[in-house]
XYZ file of C-alpha atoms in Angstrom:
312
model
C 93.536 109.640 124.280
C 95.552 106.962 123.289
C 94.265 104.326 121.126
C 95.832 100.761 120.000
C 95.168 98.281 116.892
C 97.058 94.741 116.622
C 96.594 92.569 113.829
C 95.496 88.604 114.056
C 98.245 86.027 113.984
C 99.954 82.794 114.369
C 102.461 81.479 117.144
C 105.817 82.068 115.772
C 104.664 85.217 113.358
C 104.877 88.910 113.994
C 101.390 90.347 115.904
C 101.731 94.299 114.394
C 100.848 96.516 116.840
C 100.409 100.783 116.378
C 99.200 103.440 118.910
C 97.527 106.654 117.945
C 97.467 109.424 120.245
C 95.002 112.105 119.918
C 95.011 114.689 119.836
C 98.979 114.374 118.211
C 102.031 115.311 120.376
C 105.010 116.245 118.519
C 108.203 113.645 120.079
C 105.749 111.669 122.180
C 107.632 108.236 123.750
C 105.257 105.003 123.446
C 106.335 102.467 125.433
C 105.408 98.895 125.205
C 104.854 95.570 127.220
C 103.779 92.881 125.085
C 102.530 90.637 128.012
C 104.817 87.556 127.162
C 107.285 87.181 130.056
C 109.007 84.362 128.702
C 110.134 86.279 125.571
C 112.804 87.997 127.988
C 113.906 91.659 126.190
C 111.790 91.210 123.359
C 109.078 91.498 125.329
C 109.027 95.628 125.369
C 109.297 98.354 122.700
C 109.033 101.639 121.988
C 107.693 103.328 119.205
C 103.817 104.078 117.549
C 104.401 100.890 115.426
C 106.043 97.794 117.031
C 105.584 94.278 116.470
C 106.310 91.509 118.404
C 106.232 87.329 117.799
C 104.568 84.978 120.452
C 105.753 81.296 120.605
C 102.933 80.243 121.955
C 99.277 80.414 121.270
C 96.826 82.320 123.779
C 95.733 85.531 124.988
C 98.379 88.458 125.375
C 97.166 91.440 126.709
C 99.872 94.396 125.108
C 100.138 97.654 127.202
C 101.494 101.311 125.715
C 102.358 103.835 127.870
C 103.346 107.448 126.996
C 104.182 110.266 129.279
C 102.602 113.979 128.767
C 103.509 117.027 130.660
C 100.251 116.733 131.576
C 100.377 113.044 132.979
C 100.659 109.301 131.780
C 98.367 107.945 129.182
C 98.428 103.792 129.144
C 95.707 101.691 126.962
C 95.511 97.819 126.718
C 94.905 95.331 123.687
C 94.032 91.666 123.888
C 95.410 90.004 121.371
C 94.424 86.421 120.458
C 97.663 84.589 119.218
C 96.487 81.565 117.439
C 98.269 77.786 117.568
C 99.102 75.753 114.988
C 98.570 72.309 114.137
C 100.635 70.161 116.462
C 101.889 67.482 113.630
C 104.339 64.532 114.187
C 104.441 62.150 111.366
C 107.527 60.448 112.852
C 109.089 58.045 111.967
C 109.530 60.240 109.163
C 111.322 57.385 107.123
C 109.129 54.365 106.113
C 109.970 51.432 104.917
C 106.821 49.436 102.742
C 107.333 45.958 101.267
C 105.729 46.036 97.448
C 102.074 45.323 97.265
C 101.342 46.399 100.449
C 99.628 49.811 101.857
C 100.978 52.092 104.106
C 98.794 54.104 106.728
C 100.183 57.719 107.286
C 98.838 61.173 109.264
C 97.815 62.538 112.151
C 95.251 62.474 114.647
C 93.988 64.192 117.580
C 93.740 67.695 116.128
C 91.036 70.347 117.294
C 87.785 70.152 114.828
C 87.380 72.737 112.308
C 91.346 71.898 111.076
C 91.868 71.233 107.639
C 94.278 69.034 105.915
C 96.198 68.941 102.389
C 98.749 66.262 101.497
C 101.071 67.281 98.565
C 99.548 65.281 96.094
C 95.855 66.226 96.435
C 94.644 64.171 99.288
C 92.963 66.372 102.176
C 91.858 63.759 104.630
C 94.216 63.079 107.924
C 94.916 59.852 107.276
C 95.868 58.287 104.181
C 97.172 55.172 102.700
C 100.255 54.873 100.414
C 101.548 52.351 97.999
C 104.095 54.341 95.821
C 107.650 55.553 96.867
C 108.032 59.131 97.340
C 107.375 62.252 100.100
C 104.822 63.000 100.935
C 104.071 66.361 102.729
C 100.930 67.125 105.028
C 99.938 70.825 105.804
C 97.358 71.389 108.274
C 95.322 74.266 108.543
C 93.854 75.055 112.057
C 90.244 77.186 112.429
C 92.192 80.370 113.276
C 94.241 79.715 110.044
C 97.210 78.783 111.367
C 98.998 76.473 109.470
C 101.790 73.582 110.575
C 103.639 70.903 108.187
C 105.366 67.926 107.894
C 107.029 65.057 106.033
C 107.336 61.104 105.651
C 109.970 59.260 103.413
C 108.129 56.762 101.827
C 110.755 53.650 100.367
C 109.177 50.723 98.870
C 111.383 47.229 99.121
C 110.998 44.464 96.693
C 109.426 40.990 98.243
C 111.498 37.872 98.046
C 110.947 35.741 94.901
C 110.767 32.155 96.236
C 110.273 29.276 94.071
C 110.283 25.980 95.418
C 109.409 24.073 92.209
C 106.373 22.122 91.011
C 104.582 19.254 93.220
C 106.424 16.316 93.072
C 106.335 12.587 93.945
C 108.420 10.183 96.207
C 109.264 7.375 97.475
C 110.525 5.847 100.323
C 114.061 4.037 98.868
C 115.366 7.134 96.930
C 117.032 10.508 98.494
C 115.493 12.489 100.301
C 114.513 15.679 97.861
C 116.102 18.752 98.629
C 113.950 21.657 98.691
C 115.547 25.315 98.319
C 113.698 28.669 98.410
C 116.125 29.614 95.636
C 119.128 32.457 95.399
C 118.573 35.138 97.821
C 120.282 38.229 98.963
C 122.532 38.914 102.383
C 120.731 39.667 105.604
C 117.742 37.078 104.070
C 115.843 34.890 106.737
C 113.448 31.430 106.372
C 111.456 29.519 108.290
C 109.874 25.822 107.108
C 106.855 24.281 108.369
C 108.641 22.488 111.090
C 109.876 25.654 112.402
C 113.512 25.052 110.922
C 115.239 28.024 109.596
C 118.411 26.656 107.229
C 117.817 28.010 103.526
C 117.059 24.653 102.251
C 115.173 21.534 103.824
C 115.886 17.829 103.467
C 111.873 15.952 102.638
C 112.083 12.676 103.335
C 108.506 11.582 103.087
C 105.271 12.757 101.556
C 103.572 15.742 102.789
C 102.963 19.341 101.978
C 106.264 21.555 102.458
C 105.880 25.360 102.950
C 109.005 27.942 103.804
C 108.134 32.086 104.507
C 111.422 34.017 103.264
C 111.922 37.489 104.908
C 114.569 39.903 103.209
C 116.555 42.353 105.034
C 113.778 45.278 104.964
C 111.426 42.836 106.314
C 109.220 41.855 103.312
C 108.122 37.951 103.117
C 107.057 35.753 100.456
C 105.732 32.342 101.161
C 105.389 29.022 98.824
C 104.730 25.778 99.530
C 105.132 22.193 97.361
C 102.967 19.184 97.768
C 105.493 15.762 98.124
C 102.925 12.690 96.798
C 103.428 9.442 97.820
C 104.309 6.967 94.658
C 105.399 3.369 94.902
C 108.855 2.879 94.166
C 109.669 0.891 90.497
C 110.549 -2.625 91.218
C 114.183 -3.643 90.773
C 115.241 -6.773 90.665
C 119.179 -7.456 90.306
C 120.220 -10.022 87.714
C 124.075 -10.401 88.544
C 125.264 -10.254 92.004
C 129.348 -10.345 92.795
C 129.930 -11.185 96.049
C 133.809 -10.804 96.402
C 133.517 -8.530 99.151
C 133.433 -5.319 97.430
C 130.719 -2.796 98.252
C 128.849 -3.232 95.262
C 126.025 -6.032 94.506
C 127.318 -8.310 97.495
C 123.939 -9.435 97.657
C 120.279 -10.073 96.284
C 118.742 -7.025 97.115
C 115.035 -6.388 95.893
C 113.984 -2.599 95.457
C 110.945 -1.303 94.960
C 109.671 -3.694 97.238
C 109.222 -4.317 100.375
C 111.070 -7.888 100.714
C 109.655 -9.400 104.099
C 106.072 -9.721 102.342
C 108.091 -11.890 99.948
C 108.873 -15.731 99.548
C 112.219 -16.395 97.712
C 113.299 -19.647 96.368
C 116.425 -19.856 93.920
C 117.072 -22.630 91.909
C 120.692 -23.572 89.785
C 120.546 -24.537 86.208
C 119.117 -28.030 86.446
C 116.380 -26.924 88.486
C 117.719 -28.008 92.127
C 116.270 -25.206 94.712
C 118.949 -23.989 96.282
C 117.593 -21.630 98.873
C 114.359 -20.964 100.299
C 113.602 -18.067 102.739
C 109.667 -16.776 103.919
C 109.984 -12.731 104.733
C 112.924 -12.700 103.031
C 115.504 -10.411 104.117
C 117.567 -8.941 100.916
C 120.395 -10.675 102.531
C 120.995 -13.984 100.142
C 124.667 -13.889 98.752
C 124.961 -17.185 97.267
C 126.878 -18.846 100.206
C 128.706 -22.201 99.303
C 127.491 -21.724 95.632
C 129.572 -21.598 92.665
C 129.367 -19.289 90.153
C 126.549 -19.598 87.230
C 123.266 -18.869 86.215
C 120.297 -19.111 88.736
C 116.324 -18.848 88.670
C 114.462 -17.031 91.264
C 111.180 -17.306 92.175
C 109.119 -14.325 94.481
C 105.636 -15.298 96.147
C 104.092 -12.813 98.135
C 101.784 -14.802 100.205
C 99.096 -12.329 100.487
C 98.428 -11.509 97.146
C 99.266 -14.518 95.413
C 101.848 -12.389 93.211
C 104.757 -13.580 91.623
C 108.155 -12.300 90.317
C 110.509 -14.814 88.056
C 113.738 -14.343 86.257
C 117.607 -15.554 86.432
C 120.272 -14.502 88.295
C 124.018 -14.435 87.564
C 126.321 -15.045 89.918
C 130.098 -14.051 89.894
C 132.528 -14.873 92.432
């Protein structure tokens, strides 16, 4: 009689297989046939204790043969080859932007398998927020274990400060907003869809900018611009020699068409008088000397008053 054992195991581990003939015969041949085609030579033996590793999990069915001077003896043994976990944490190199999680595992395994990250998790799925590798073995219900690893790097978000809310109004520059120093490869996008790393405001509103680094991380801020009325100026020398500067009587601060103007000279003769005036009056055909100006606005009933020099 010839009798066979094999021991449990894994795809890709030896299955340990021994025949026993009884009763003994002294120089007795066992040949074997493990079943598994596609392992090409390996896939016979001789000898009353053989092993042989199956890539794959299934049922093998092993068969020994050994022949007496009294005939052929062959037995059979199923042997069930178990599979392991199927795992495939790719991309195995992650990229996460600080303060932010990062979901890793697997799904889709059979039920009954059992998981262990390498820092004590033993869920599937997990969530990260710390650099490192982590390292998932799975355990299938035959015992069969498979494992695998993600890179975890964690990238530093932009620092963007645009500054403190601010005021302006509508005669000065406009303000130039800037997201601040930032390093190569770095991307931004303002409100209005504009992507240059600063932006020109050039009225009130609220200003906002998201700044994405190379690894993909973004930071956003925004600044409120307030409206303010502009402080009245009103010149007190004006020089028109044709030079660029102070060629004329320009009010600032205000806007000049809801303004009267009437200018007197030094013994009180008006010399000029202009309704919605146009910050345009140069002292044409007048000599130099002090002047007195006088500014109505109509609809308020306010006035301005002071002197004027005027210098040829």
């Amino acid at each position: 009689m010839l009798t066979l054992t094999a021991t449990a195991s894994c795809a890709g581990a030896p299955v340990a297989f021994s025949a026993t003939l009884t009763p003994a015969v002294a120089n007795a041949v066992i040949s074997w046939n493990f079943g598994d085609s596609a392992a090409g030579a390996a896939n016979v033996a001789t000898g009353p204790a053989v092993s042989h590793v199956y890539a794959s999990g299934g049922t093998y069915t092993a068969t020994a043969t050994v022949a007496l001077p009294t005939g052929t003896l062959t037995a059979q043994q199923t042997v069930a080859v178990g599979a392991p976990p199927v795992l495939n944490l790719a991309p195995r190199q992650r990229m996460l932007c600080a303060g932010q999680t990062l979901s890793i595992g697997t799904s889709g395994q059979p039920a009954g398998t059992t998981y262990r990250w390498s820092d004590g998790p033993t869920t599937a799925t997990r969530d990260v927020r710390a650099a490192g590798r982590y390292v998932l073995t799975a355990t299938s219900p035959q015992g069969c274990t498979a494992r695998d690893s993600v890179d975890v790097q964690v990238a530093p978000l932009p620092v963007v400060r645009l500054g403190r809310d601010t005021v302006f109004c509508a005669e000065q520059p406009a303000i130039q907003l800037s997201a601040g120093p930032q390093p190569a490869g770095t991307t931004y996008r303002w409100q209005d869809g504009s992507t240059a790393a600063t932006f020109a405001a050039l009225r009130p509103g609220r200003y906002r900018v998201e700044v994405r680094n190379a690894a993909g991380c973004t930071t956003r801020d925004s600044l409120l611009v307030r409206d303010q009325p502009c402080p009245v100026t009103i010149p007190n020398i004006i020089t028109p020699n044709g030079d660029p500067l102070n060629q004329a009587f320009v009010l600032k601060g205000l806007t000049a068409a809801d303004w009267n103007l009437a200018l007197f000279d030094r013994w009180g003769h008006r010399v000029h008088y202009q309704e919605k005036y146009d910050n345009s009056w140069s002292a044409p055909n007048q000599p130099d000397g002090q002047y007195y100006y006088l500014l109505v606005n109509p609809a308020t009933g306010s006035k301005y008053q002071g002197w004027l020099q005027v210098l040829h």
